[in-house]
Tab-separated table of C-alpha atoms in Angstrom:
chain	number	residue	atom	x	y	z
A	1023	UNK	CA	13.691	-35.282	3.977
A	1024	UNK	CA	12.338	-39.125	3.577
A	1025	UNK	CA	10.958	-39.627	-0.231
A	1026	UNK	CA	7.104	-40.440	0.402
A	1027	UNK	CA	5.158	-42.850	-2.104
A	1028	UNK	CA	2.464	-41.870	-3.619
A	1029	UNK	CA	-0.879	-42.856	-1.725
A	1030	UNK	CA	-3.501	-45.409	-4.254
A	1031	UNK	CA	-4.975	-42.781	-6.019
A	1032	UNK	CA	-1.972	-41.136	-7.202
A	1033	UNK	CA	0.039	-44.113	-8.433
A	1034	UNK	CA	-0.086	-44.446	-12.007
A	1035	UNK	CA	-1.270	-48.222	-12.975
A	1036	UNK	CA	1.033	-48.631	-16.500
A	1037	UNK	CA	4.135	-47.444	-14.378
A	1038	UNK	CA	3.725	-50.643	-12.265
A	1039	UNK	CA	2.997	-52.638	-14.816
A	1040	UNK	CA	-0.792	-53.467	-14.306
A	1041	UNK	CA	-3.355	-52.667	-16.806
A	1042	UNK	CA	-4.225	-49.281	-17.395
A	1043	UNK	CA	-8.114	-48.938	-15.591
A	1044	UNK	CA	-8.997	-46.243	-18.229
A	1045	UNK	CA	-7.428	-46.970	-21.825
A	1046	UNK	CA	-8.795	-43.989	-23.774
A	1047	UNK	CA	-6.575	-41.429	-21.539
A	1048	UNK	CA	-4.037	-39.692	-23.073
A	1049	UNK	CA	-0.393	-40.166	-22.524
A	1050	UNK	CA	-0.089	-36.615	-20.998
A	1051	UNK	CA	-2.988	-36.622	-18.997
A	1052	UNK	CA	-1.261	-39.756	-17.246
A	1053	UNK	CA	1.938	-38.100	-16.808
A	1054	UNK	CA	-0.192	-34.592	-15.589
A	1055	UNK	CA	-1.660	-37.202	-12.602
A	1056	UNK	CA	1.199	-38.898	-11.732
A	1057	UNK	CA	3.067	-35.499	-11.474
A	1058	UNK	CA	0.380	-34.360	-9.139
A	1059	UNK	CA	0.541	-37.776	-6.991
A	1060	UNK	CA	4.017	-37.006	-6.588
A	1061	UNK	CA	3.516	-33.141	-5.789
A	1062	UNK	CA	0.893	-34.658	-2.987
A	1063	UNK	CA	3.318	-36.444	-1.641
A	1064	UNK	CA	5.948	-34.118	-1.818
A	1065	UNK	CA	3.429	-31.331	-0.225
A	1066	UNK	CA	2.478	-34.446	2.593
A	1067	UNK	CA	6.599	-34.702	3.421
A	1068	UNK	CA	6.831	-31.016	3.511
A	1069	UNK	CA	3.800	-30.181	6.043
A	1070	UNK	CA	5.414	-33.518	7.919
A	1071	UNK	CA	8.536	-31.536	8.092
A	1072	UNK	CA	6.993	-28.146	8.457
A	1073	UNK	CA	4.920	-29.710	11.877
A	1074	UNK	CA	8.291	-31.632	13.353
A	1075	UNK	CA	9.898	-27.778	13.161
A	1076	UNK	CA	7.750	-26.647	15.021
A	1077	UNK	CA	7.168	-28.867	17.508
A	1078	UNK	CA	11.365	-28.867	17.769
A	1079	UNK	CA	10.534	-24.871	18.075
A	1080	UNK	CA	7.866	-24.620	20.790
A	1081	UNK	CA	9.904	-27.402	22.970
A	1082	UNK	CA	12.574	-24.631	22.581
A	1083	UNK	CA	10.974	-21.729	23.337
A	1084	UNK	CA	9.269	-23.541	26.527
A	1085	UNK	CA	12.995	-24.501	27.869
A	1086	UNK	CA	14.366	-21.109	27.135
A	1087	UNK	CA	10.876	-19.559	28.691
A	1088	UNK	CA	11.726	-21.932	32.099
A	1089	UNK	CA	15.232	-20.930	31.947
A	1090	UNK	CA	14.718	-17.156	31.696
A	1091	UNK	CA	12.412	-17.818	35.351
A	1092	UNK	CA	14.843	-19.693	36.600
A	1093	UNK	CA	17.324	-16.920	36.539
A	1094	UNK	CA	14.662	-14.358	37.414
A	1095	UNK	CA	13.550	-16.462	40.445
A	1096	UNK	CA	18.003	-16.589	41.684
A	1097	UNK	CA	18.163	-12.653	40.764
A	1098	UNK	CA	15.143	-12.018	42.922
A	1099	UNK	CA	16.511	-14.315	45.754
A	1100	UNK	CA	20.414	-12.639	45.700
A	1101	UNK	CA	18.620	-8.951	45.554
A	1102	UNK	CA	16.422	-9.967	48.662
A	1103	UNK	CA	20.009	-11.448	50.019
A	1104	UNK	CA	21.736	-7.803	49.360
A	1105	UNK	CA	19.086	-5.992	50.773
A	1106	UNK	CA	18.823	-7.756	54.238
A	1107	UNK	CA	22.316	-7.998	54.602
A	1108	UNK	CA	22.137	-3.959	53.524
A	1109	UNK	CA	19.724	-3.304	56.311
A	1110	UNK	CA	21.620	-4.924	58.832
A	1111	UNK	CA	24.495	-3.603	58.107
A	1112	UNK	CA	22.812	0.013	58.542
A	1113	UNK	CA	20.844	-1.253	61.905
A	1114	UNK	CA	24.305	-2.337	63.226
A	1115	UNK	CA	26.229	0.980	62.147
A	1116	UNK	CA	23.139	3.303	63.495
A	1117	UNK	CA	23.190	1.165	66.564
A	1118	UNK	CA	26.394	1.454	67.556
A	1119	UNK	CA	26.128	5.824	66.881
A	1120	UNK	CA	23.357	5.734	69.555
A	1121	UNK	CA	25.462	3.639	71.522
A	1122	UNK	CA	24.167	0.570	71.902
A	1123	UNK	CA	26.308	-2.131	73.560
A	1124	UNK	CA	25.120	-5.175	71.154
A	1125	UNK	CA	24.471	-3.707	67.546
A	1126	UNK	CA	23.718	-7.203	66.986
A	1127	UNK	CA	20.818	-7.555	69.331
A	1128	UNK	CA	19.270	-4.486	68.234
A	1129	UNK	CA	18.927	-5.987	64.683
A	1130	UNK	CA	18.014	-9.386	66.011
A	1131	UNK	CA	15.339	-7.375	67.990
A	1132	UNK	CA	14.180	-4.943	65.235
A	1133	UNK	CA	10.745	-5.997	63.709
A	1134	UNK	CA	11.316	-5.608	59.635
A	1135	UNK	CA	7.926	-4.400	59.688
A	1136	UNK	CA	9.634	-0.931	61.357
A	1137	UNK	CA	12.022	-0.073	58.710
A	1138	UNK	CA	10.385	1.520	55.510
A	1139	UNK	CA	12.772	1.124	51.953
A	1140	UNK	CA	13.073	3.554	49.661
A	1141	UNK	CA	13.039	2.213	45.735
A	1142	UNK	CA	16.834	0.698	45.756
A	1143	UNK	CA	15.745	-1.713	48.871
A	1144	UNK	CA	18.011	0.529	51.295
A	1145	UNK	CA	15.882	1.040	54.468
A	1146	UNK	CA	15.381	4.847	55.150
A	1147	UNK	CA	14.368	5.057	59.066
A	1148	UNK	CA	17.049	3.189	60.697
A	1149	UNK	CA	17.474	5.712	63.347
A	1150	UNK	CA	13.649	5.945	64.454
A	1151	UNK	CA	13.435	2.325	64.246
A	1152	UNK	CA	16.217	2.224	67.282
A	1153	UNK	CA	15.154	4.990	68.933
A	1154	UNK	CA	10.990	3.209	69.104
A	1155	UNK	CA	12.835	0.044	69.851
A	1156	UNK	CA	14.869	1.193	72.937
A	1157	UNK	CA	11.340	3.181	73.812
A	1158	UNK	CA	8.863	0.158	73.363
A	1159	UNK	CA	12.021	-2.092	75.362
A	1160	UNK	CA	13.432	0.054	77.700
A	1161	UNK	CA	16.682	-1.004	76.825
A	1162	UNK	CA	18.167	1.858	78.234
A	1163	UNK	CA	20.110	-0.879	79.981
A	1164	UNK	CA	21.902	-1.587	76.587
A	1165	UNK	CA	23.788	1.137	76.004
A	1166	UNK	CA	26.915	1.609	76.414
A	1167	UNK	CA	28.076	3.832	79.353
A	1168	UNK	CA	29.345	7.365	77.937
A	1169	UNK	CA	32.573	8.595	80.324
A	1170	UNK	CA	32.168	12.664	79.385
């Protein structure tokens, strides 16, 4: 904390030397106003301080408050990652059980709009999705040919 000087009105004039504006005060009056100069000044350093905190504090809070969406913004991004690569992994698997040739065509095929999530993000209607697709395609064609 920088020492402040006391503004005009709270110097005291026989301190510095120069002649004292009002004679008849007392001693201890004098020293009772230059005590309060210096607790002005003193109270002027401290809100100075007091202000600089917090400024320091809310430029904190604002880099902590962009880092925390940040992070939110890359979780949200990897959970939308895990739950595509989740559904196609479950389009492919179901695919191949109805025995489609190219699992991989299926998915590429699949409107997202046609498979409904339950509330961990894994889709729920795989199955039906396939089955509309090879209705709405006729991709009959695509499966692979059963030997019984």
């Amino acid at each position: 904390m920088q020492e402040i000087e006391p503004n005009e009105q709270d110097r005291d004039p026989a301190q510095d030397g120069e002649a004292d504006p009002n004679p008849s005060e007392s001693p201890e009056l004098r020293k009772i106003r230059r005590e309060a100069g210096n607790l002005r000044a003193r109270l002027r350093q401290i809100e100075q301080d007091l202000e600089a905190a917090r400024a320091a504090h809310l430029a904190e809070a604002e880099q902590l408050r962009k880092q925390l969406a940040d992070a939110q913004t890359q979780m949200q991004a990897r959970e939308a990652t895990y739950r595509q690569q989740n559904a196609r992994h479950q389009v492919e698997n179901a695919a191949r059980d109805l025995g489609i040739a190219d699992p991989q065509a299926a998915w590429k095929l699949l409107e997202p709009s046609a498979l409904q999530f339950d509330e961990s993000g894994a889709p729920t209607n795989v199955t039906q999705a396939l089955e509309a697709l090879l209705r709405e395609h006729s991709m009959r064609s695509f499966l692979e040919d059963k030997k019984e």
